[in-house]
CSV table of C-alpha atoms in Angstrom, one decimal:
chain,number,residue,atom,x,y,z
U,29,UNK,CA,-37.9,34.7,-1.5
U,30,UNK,CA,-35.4,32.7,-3.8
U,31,UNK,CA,-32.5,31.3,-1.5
U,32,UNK,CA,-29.1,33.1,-2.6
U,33,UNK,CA,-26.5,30.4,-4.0
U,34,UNK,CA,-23.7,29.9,-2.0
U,35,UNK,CA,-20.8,32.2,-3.2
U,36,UNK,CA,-18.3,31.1,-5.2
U,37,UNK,CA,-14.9,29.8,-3.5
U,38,UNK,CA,-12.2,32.7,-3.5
U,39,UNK,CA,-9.8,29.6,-4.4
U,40,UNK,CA,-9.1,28.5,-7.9
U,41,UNK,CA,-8.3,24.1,-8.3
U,42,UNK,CA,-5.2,25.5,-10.1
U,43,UNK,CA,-4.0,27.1,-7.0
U,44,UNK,CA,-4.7,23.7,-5.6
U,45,UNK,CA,-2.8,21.8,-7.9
U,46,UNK,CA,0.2,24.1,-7.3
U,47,UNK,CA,0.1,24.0,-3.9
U,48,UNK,CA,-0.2,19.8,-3.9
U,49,UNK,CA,3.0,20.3,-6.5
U,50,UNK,CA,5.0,22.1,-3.7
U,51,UNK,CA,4.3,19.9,-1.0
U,52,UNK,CA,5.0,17.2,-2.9
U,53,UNK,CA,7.9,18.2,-4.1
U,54,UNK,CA,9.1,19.9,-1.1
U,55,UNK,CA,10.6,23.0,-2.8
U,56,UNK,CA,9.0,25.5,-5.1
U,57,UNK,CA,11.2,25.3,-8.0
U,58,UNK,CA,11.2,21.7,-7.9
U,59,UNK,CA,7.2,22.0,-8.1
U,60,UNK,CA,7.5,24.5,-10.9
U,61,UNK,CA,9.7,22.4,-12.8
U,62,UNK,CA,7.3,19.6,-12.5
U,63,UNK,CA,4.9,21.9,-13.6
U,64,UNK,CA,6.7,23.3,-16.6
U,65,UNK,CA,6.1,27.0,-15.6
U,66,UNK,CA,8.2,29.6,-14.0
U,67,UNK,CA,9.1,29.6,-10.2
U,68,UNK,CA,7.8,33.1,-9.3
U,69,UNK,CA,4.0,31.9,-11.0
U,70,UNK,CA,3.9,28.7,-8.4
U,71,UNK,CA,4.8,31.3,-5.4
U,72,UNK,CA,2.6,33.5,-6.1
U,73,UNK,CA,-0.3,31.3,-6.7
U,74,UNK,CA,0.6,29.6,-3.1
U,75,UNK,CA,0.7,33.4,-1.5
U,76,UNK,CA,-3.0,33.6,-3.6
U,77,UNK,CA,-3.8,30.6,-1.9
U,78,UNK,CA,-2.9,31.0,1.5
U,79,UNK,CA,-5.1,34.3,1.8
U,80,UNK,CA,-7.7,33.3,0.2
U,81,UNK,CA,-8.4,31.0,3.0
U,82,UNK,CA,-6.6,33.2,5.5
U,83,UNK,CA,-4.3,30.8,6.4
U,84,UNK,CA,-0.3,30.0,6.9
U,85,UNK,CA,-0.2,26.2,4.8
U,86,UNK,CA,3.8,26.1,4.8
U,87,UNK,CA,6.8,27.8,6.0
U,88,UNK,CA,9.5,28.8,3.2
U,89,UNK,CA,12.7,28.6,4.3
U,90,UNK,CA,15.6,29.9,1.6
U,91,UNK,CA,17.9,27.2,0.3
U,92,UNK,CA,15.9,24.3,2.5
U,93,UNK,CA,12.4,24.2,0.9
U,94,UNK,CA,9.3,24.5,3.1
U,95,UNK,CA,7.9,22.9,5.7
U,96,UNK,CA,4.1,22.3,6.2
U,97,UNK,CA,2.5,24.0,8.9
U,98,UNK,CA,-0.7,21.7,10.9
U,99,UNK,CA,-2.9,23.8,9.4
U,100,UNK,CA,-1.1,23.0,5.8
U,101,UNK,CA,-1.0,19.4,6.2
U,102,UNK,CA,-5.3,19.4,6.2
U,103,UNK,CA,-5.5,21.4,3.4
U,104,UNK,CA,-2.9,19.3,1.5
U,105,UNK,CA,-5.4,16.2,2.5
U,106,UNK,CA,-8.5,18.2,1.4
U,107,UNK,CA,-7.2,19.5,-1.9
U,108,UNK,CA,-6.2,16.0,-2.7
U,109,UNK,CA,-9.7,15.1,-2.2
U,110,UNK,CA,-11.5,17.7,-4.0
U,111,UNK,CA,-8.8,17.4,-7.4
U,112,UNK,CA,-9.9,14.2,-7.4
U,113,UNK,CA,-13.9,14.9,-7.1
U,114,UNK,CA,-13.0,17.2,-9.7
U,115,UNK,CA,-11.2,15.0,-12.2
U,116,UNK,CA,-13.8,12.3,-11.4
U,117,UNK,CA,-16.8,15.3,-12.4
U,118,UNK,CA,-14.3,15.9,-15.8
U,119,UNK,CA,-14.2,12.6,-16.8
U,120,UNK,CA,-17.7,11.8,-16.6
U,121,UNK,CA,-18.6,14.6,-18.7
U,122,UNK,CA,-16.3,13.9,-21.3
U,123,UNK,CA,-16.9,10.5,-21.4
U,124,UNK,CA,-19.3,7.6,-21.8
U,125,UNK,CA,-20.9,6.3,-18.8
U,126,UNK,CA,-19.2,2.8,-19.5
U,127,UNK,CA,-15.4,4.7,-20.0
U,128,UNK,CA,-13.4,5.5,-17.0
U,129,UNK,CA,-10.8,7.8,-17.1
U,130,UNK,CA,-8.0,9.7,-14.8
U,131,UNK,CA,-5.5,8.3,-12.8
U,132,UNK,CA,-6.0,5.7,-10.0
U,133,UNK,CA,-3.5,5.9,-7.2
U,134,UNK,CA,-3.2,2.2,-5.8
U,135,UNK,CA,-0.9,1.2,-3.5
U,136,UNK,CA,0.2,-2.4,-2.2
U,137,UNK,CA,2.1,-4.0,0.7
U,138,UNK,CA,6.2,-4.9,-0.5
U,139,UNK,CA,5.4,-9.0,-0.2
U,140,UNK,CA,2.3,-8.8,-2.0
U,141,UNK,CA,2.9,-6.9,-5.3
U,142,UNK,CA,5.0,-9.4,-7.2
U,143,UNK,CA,2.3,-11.9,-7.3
U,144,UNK,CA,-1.0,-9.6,-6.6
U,145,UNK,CA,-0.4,-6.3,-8.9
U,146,UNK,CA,0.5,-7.3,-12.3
U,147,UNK,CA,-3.0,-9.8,-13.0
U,148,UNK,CA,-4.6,-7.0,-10.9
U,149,UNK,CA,-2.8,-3.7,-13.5
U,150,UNK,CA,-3.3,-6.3,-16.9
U,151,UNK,CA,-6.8,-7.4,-16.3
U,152,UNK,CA,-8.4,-4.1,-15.3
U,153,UNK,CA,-6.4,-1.4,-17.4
U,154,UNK,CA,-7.3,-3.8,-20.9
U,155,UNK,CA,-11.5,-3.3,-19.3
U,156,UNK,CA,-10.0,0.6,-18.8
U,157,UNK,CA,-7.4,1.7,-21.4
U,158,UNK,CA,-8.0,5.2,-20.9
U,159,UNK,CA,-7.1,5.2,-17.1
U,160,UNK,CA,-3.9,5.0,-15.8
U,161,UNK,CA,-3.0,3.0,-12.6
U,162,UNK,CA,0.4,4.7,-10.9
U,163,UNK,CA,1.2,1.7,-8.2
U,164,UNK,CA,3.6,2.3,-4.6
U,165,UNK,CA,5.0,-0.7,-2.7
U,166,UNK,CA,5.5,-0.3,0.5
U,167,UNK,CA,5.3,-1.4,4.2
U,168,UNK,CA,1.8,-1.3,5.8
U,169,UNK,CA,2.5,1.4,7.7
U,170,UNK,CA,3.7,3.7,5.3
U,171,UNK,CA,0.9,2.6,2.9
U,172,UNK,CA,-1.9,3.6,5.8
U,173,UNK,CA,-0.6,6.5,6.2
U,174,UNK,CA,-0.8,7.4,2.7
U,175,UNK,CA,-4.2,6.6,2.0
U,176,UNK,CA,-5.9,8.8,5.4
U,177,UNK,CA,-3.5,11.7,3.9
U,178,UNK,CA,-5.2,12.1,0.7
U,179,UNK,CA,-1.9,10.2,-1.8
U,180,UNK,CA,-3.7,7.2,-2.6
U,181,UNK,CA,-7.0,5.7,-3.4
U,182,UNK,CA,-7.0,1.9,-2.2
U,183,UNK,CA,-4.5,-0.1,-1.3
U,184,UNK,CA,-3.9,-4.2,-0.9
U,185,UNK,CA,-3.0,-5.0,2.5
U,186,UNK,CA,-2.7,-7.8,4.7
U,187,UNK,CA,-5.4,-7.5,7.9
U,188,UNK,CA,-2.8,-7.0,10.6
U,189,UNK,CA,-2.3,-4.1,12.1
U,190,UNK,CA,-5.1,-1.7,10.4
U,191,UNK,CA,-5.9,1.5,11.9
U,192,UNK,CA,-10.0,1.6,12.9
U,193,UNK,CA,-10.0,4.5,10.6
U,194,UNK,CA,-9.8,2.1,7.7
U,195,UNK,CA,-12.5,0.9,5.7
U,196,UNK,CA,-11.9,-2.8,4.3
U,197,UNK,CA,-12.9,-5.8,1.2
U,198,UNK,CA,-11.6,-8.9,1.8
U,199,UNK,CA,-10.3,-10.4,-1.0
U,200,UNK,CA,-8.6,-13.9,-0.2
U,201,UNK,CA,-6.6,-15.4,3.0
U,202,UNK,CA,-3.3,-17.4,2.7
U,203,UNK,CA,-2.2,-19.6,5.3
U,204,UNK,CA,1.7,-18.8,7.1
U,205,UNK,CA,4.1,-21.4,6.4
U,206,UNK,CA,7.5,-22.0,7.3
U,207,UNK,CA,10.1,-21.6,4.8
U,208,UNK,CA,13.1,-24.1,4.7
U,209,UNK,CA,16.2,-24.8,2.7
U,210,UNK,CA,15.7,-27.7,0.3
U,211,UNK,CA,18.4,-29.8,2.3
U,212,UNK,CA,17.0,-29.6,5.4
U,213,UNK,CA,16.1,-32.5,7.9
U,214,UNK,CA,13.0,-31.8,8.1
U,215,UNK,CA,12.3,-30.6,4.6
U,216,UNK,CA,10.9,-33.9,3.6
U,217,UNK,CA,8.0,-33.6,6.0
U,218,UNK,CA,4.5,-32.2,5.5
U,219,UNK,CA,4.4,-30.0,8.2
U,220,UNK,CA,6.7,-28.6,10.6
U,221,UNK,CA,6.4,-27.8,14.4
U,222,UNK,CA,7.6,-24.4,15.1
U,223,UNK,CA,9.0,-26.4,18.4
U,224,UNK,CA,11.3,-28.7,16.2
U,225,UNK,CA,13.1,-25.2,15.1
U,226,UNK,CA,13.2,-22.9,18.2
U,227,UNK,CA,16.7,-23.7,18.5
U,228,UNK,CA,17.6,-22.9,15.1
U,229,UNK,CA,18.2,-19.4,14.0
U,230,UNK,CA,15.3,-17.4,12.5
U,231,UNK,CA,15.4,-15.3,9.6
U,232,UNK,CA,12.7,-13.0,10.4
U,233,UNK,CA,11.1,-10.8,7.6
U,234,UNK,CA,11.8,-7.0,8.9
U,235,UNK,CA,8.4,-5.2,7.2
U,236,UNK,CA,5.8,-4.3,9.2
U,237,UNK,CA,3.2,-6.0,9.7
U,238,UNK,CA,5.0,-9.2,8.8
U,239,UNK,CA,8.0,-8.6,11.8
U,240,UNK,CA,5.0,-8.9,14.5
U,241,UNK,CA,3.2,-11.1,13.1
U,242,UNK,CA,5.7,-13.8,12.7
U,243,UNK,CA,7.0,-13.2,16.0
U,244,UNK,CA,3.0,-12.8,17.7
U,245,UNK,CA,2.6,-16.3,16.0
U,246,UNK,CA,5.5,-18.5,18.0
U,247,UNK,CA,4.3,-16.8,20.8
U,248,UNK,CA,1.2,-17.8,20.9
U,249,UNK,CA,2.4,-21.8,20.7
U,250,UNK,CA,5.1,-20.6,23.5
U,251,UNK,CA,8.0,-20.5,21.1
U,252,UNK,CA,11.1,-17.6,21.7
U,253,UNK,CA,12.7,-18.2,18.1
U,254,UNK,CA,16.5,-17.4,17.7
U,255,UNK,CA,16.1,-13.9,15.6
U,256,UNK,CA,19.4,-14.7,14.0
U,257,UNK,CA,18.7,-11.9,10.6
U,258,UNK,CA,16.6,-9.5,9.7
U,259,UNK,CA,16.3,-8.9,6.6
U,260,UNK,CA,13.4,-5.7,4.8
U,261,UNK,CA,13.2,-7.6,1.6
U,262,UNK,CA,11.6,-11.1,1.0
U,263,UNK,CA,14.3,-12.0,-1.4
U,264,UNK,CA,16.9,-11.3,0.4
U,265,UNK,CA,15.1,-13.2,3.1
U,266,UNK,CA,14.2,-16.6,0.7
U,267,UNK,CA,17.7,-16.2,-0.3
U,268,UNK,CA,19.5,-16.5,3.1
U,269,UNK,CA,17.1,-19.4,3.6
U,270,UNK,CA,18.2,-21.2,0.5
U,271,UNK,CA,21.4,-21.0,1.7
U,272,UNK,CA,20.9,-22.5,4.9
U,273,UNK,CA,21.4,-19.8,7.9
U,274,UNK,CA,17.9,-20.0,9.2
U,275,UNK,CA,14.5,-20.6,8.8
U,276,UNK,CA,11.6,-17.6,8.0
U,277,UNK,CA,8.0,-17.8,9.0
U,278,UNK,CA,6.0,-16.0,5.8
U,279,UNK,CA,2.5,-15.6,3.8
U,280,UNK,CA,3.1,-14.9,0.9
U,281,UNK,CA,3.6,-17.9,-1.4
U,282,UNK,CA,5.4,-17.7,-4.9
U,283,UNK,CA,5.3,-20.5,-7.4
U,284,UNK,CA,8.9,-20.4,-8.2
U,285,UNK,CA,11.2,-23.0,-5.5
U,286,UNK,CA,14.3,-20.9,-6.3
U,287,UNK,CA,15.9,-17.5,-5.1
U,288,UNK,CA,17.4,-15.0,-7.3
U,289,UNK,CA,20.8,-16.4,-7.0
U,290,UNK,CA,19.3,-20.5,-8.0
U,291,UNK,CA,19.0,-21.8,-4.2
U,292,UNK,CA,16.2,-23.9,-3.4
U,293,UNK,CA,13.7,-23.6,-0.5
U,294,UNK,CA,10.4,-25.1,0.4
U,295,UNK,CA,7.6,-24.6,2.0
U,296,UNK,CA,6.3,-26.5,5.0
U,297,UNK,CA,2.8,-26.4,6.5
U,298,UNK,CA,3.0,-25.5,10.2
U,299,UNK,CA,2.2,-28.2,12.7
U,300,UNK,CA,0.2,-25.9,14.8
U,301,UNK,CA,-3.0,-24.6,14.3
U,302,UNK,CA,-2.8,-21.2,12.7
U,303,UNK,CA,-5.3,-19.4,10.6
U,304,UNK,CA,-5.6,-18.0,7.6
U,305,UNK,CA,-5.0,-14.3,6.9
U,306,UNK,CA,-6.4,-12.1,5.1
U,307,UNK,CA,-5.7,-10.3,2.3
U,308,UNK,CA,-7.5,-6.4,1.8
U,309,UNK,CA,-8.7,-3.6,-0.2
U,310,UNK,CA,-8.3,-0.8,1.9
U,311,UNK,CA,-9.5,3.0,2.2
U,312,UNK,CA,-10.4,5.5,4.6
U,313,UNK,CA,-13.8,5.3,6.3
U,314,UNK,CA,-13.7,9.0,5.6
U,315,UNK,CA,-13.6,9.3,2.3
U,316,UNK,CA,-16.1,8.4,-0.8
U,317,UNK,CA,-15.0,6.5,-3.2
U,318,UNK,CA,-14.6,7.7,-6.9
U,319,UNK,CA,-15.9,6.1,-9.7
U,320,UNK,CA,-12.4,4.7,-10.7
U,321,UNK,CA,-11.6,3.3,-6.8
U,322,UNK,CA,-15.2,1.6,-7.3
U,323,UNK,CA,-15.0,0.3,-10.2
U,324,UNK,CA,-11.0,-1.6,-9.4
U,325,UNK,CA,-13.0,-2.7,-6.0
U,326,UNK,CA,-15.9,-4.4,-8.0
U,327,UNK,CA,-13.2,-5.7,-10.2
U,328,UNK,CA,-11.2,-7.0,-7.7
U,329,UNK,CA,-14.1,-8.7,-6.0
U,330,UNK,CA,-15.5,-10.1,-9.6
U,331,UNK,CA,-12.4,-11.4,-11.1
U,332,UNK,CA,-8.1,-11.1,-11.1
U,333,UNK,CA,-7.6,-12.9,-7.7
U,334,UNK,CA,-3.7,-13.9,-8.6
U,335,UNK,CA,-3.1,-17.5,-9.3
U,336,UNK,CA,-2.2,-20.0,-5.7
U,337,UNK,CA,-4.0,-17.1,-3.8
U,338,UNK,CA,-7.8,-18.1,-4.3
U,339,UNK,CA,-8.8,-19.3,-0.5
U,340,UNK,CA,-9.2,-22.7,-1.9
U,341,UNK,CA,-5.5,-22.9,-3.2
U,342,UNK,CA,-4.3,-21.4,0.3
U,343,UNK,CA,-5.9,-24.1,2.3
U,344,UNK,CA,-3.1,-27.2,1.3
């Protein structure tokens, strides 16, 4: 005797998409008018939706939006998923096998992206013209979080800090250095001891992972630096540098010598031994890869390493 299929979900992906809309947007009407449809049709596909799988996925609360329930928050990471499978299973059909299609959500940490994304979005979207990359910058943390919840595919991060549930590419290390202002004593020098500035004040790069890492690093050579700022930007940290009210410890290394407002700074070598850290393409160990996330991960791999971050250039 024949095997009966399996039946048919009592869910529709439109009901999905609705209900990703609402959390997302955190209110129904703002869903709907990202949507372009009427309010009551998003409500009642969520009502639809939450009874065909005999569930309670948010709570509504008039005038202050909803709030997801437990419950809500794994089906919001589940229907990301399967609107993806599905988009992936679209695009295939539609189009060649070399043609890629959809949207790619990529994220990257705040340091990295001026220098990493754009050769990274120019170089792939001319090989894919009908996909579309939509990019977030953000702090590790954030950017972790993201990716296990469903909101983005990969992510470039720096290997500090990453949860075990990540799965990882390297793609190139950069060595620390110290950041000085051009008219410093020691700014002629080579490399720098983080000794020789322990009594100077620190400007210390506030964006996780970068905060503990800096701070782990002078540690480990028995170094309590003088945390005199603390800026979340890395301009606004290069630029109280240039100006001479501290020193920074940081990895990521632009070619330009100036800040936004024309101060100099340069970048010194540290005396001690450090190592090299890593850069990665990250995404949950949980979760297959689509065609698109592969494909931008072979790329990656292949080809588009950003100019003065090849390991080779990273070693000076």
């Amino acid at each position: 005797m024949a095997e009966l299929m399996n039946p048919a979900p009592r869910f529709s992906l439109r009901q999905l998409a609705y209900f990703v809309a609402i959390a997302e947007a955190g209110t129904i009407s703002e869903a709907a008018q990202r949507l372009h449809i009427s309010q009551p049709a998003v409500s009642l596909a969520l009502s639809d939706l939450e009874r065909a799988l005999k569930v309670q996925l948010c709570v509504r609360r008039k005038s202050h939006g909803i709030t997801l329930t437990p419950t809500g928050t794994q089906v919001l990471r589940r229907a990301r998923q399967l609107l993806r499978q599905a988009e992936d299973l679209e695009g295939e059909a539609s189009a060649g096998e070399g043609s890629l299609t959809g949207v790619l959500s990529l994220g990257c940490f705040v340091t990295l992206a001026p220098t990493v994304l754009p050769p990274l979005l120019q170089g792939f979207s001319a090989l894919h013209p009908g996909l579309t990359v939509d990019f977030a910058e953000a702090t590790q943390d954030v950017l972790q979080r993201r990716l296990l919840s469903g909101e983005l595919d990969l992510a470039v991060i720096y290997d500090m800090d990453v949860v075990p549930e990540m799965e990882r590419a390297e793609l190139f290390t950069m060595r620390p250095h110290i950041l000085l202002p051009a008219d410093h004593p020691l700014a002629d020098r080579p490399a720098v001891s983080l000794h020789e500035l322990a009594p100077e004040p620190m400007v210390l790069l506030d964006a996780a992972p970068s905060s503990h890492h800096a701070l782990g690093l002078c540690h480990g050579f028995g170094v309590v630096p003088r945390v005199r700022y603390r800026p979340t930007s890395y301009e606004v940290a290069r630029a109280l540098v240039g100006r001479g009210m501290g020193w920074s410890i940081l990895v990521q290394r632009p070619s330009n010598d100036r800040t936004y407002e024309g101060s100099r700074v340069v970048i010194k070598e540290i005396a001690e031994p450090v190592r090299a850290e890593a850069v990665l393409l990250a995404w949950p160990r949980a979760v297959r890869l689509n065609r698109r996330a592969e494909e931008f991960l072979r790329y990656c791999r292949d080809a588009a390493l950003p100019t003065g971050a090849r390991p080779e250039a990273s070693q000076a």
